[in-house]
PDB file of C-alpha atoms in Angstrom:
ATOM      1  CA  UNK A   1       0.000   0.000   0.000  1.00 51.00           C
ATOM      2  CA  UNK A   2       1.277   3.786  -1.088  1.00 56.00           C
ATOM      3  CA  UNK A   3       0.542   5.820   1.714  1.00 56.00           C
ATOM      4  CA  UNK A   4       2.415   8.975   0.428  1.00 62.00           C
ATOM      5  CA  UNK A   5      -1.054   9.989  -1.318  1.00 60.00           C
ATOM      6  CA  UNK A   6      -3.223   8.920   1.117  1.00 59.00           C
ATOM      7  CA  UNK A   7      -5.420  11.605   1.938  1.00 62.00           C
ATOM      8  CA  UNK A   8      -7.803   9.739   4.407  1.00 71.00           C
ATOM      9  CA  UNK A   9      -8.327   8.521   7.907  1.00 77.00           C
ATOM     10  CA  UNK A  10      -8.180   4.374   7.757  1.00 82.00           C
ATOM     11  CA  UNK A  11     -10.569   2.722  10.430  1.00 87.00           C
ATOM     12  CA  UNK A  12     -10.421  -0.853  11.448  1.00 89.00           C
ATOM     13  CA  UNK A  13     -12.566  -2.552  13.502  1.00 94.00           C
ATOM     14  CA  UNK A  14     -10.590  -3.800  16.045  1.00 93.00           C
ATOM     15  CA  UNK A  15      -6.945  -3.517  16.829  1.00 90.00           C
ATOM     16  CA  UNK A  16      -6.176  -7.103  15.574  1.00 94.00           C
ATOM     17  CA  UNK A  17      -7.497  -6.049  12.095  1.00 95.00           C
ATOM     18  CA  UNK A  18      -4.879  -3.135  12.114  1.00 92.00           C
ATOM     19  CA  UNK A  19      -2.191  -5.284  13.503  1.00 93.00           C
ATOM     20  CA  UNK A  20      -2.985  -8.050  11.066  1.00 96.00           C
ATOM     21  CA  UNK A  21      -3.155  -5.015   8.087  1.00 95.00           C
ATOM     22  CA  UNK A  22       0.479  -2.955   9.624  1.00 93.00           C
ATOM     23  CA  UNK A  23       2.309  -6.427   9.807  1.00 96.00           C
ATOM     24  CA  UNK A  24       1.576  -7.413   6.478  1.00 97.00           C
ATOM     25  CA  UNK A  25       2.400  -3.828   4.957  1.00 96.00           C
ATOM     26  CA  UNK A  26       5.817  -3.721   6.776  1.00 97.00           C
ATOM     27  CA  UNK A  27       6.155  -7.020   5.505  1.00 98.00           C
ATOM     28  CA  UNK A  28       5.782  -6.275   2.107  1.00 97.00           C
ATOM     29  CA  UNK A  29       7.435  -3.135   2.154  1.00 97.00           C
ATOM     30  CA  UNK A  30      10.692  -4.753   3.757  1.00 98.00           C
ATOM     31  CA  UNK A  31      10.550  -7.766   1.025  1.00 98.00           C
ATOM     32  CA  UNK A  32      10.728  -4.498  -1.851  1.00 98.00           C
ATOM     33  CA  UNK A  33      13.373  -2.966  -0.211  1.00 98.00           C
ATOM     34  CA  UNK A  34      15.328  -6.488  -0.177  1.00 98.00           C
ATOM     35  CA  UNK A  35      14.357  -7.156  -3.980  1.00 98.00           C
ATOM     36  CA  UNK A  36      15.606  -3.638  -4.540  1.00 98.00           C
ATOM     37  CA  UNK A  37      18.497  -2.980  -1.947  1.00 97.00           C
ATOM     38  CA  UNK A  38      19.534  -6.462  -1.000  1.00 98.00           C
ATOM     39  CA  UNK A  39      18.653  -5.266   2.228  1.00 98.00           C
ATOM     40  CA  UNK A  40      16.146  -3.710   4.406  1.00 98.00           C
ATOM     41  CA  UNK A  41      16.017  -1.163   7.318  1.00 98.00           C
ATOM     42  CA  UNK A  42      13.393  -0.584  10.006  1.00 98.00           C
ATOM     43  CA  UNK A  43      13.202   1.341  12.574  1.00 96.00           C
ATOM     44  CA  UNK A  44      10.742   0.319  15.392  1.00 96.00           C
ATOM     45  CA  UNK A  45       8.739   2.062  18.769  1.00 91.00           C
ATOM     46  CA  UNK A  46       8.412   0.352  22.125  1.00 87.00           C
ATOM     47  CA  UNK A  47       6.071   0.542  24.728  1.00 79.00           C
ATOM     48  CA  UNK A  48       2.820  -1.380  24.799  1.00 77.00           C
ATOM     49  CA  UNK A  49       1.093  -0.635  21.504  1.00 82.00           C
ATOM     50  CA  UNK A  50       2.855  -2.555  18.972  1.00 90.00           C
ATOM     51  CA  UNK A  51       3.743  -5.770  20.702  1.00 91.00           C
ATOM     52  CA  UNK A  52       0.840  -7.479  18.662  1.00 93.00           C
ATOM     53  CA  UNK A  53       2.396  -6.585  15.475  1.00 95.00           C
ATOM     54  CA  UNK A  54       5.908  -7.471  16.547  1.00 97.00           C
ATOM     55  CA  UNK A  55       4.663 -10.839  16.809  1.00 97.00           C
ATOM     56  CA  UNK A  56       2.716 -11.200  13.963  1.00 97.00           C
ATOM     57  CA  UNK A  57       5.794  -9.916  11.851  1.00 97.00           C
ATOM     58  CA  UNK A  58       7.539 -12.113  13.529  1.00 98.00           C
ATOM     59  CA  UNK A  59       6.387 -15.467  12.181  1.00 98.00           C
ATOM     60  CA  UNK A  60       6.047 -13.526   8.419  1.00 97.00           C
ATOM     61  CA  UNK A  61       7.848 -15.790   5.974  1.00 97.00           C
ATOM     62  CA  UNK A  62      10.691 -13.582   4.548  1.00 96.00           C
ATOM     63  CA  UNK A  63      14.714 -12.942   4.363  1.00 97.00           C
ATOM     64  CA  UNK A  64      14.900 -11.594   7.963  1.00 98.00           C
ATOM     65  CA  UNK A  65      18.890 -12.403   7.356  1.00 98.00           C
ATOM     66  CA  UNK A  66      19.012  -9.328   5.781  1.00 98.00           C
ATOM     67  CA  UNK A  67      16.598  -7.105   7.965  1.00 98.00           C
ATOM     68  CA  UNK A  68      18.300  -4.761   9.970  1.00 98.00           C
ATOM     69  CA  UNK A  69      16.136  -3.469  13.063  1.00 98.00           C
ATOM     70  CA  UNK A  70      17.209  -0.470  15.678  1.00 98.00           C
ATOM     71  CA  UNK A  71      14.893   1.478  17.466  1.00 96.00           C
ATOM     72  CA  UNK A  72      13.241   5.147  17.259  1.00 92.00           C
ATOM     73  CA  UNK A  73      14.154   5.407  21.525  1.00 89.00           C
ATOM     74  CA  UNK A  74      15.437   3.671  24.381  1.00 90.00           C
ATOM     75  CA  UNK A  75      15.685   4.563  27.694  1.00 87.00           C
ATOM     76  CA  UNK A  76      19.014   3.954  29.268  1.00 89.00           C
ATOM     77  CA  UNK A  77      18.717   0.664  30.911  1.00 92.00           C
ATOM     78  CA  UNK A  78      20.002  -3.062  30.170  1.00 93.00           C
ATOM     79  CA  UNK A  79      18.233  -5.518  28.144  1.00 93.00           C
ATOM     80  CA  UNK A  80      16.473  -7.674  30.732  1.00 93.00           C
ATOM     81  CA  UNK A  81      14.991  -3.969  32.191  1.00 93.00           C
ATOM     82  CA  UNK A  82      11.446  -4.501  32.227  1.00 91.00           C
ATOM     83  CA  UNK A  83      11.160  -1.174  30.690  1.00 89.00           C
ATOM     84  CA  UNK A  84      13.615  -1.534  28.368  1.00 92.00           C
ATOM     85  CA  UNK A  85      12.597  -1.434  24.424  1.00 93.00           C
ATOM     86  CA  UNK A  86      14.853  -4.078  23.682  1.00 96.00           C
ATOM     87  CA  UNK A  87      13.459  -6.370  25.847  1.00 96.00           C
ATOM     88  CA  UNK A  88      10.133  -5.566  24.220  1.00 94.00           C
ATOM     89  CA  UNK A  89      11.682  -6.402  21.005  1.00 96.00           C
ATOM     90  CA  UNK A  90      13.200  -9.654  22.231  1.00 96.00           C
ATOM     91  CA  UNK A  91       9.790 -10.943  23.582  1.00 96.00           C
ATOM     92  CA  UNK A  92       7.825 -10.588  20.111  1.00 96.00           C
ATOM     93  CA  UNK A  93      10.014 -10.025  16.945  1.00 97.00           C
ATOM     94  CA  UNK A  94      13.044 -11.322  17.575  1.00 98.00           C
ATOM     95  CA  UNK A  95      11.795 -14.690  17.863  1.00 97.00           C
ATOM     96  CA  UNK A  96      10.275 -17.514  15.358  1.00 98.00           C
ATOM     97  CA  UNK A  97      11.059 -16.638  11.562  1.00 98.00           C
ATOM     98  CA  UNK A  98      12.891 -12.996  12.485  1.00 98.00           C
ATOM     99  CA  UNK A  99      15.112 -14.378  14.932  1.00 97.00           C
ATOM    100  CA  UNK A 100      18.175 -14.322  11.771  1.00 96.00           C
ATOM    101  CA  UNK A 101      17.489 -10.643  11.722  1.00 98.00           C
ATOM    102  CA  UNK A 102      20.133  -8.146  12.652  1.00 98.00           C
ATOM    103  CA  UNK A 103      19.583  -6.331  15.963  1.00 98.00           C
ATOM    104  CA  UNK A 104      21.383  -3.130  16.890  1.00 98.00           C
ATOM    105  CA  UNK A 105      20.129  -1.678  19.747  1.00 97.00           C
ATOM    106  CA  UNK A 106      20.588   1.796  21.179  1.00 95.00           C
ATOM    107  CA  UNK A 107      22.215   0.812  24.722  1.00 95.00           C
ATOM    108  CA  UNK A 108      25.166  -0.838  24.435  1.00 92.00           C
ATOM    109  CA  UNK A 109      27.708   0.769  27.137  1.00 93.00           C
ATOM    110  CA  UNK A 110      25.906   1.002  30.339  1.00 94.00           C
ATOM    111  CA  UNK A 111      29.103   1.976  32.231  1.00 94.00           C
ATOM    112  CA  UNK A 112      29.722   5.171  30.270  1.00 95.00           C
ATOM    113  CA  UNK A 113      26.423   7.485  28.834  1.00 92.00           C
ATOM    114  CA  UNK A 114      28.758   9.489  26.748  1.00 94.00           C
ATOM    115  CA  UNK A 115      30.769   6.475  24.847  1.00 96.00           C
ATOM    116  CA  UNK A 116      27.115   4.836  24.624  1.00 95.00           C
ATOM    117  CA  UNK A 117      26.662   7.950  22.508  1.00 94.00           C
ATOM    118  CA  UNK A 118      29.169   7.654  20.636  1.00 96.00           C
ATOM    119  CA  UNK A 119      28.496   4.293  19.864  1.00 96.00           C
ATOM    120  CA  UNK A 120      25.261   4.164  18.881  1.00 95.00           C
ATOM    121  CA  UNK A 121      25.451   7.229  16.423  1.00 95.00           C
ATOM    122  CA  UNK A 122      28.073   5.631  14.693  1.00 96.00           C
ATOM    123  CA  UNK A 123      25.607   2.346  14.738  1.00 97.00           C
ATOM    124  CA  UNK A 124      22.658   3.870  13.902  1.00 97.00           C
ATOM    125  CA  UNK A 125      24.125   5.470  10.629  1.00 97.00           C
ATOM    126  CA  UNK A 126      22.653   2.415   8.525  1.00 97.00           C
ATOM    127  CA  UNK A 127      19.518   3.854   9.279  1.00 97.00           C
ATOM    128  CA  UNK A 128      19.693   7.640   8.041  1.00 94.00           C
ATOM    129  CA  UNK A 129      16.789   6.288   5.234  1.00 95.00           C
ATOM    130  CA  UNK A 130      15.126   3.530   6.551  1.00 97.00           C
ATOM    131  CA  UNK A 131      12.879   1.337   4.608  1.00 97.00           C
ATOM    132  CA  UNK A 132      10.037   1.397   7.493  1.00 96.00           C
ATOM    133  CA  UNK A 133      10.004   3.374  10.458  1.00 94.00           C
ATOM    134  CA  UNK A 134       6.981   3.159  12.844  1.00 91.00           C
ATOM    135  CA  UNK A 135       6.103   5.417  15.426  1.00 84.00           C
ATOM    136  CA  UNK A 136       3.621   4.443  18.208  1.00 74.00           C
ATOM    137  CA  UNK A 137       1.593   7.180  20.722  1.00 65.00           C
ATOM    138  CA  UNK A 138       1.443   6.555  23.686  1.00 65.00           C
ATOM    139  CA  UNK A 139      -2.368   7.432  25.777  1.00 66.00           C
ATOM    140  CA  UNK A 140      -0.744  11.172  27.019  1.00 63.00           C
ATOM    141  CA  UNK A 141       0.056  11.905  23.481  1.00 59.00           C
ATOM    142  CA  UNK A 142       3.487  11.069  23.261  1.00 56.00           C
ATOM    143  CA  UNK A 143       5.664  10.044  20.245  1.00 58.00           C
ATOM    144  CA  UNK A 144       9.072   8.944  20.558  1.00 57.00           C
ATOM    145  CA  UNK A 145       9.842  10.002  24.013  1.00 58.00           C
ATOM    146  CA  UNK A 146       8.664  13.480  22.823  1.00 58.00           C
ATOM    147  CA  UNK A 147       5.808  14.624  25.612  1.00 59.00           C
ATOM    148  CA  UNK A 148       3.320  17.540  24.473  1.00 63.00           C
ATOM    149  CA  UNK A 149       3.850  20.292  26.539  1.00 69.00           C
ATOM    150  CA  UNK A 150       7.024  19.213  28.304  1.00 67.00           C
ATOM    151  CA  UNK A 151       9.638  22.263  28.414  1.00 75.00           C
ATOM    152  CA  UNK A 152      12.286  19.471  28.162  1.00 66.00           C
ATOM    153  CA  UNK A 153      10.456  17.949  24.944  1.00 59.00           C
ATOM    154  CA  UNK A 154      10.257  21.570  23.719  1.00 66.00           C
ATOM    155  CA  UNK A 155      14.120  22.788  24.311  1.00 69.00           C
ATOM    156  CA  UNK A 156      14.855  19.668  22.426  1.00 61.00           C
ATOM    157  CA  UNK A 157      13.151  20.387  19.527  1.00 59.00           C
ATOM    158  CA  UNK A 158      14.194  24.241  19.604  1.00 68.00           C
ATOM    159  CA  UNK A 159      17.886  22.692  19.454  1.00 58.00           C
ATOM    160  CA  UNK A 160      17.352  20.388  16.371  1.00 49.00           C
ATOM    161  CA  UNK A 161      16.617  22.764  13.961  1.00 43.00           C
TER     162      UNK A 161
END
């Protein structure tokens, strides 16, 4: 599906009907980018939103050797953290069929913030263009870690322009 034109709201009647309909349009759109790129890149949100579609992607029947899959945030924790995004990830993608897929995640120095960084810029440069990036909201209106109407939400997005 081409949603660069689309120019209307989609409904669904139930969240499994938009899981079932996101999973298999990042699935498709990830098998392109293969065909095209021998590769793909995705970029994905935690919290508790799109677990069901992690799962369902997870037993889709493609080349997840050549998936590559970071995250849009992280908070600065391990990997078993309970709130940690990569745990999330662990429990329902990286399992079944997309367990060959390549992982980076966005804590990987938990001794030293600043060379964790470093790092993970240098990591995350595979995914200036990604293939598929999907953003969840969380139920105060948050995307990304950015909160509406938090001063520290706003400074940061002063500073990136």
């Amino acid at each position: 599906m081409d949603y660069k034109n689309l120019e209307r709201m989609i409904s669904f009647e139930s969240k499994l009907e938009l899981e079932k309909r996101l999973s298999s349009d990042i699935a498709q759109y990830l098998t392109a980018a293969i065909s095209k790129n021998g590769k793909a890149t995705i970029l994905l949100s935690g919290g508790s939103t799109p677990g069901g579609v992690y799962r369902m992607l997870s037993e889709t029947d493609l080349d997840w050797s050549k998936v590559i899959i970071g995250l849009v945030d992280e908070r600065y924790v391990g990997p078993e953290n309970d709130y940690s995004n990569h745990l999330l990830l662990k429990n329902t993608l990286l399992q079944n069929m997309a367990q060959g897929a390549v992982f980076i995640p966005m804590v990987s120095n938990l001794s030293d913030y600043i060379q964790n960084q470093q790092e993970i810029e240098a990591a995350y440069r595979i995914f200036t263009e990604p293939d598929v990036c999907l953003l969840g909201m969380g139920p105060d209106g948050h995307t990304a870690s950015v909160f509406p109407n938090d001063p520290a939400s706003q400074i940061a997005l002063q500073n990136t322009t």
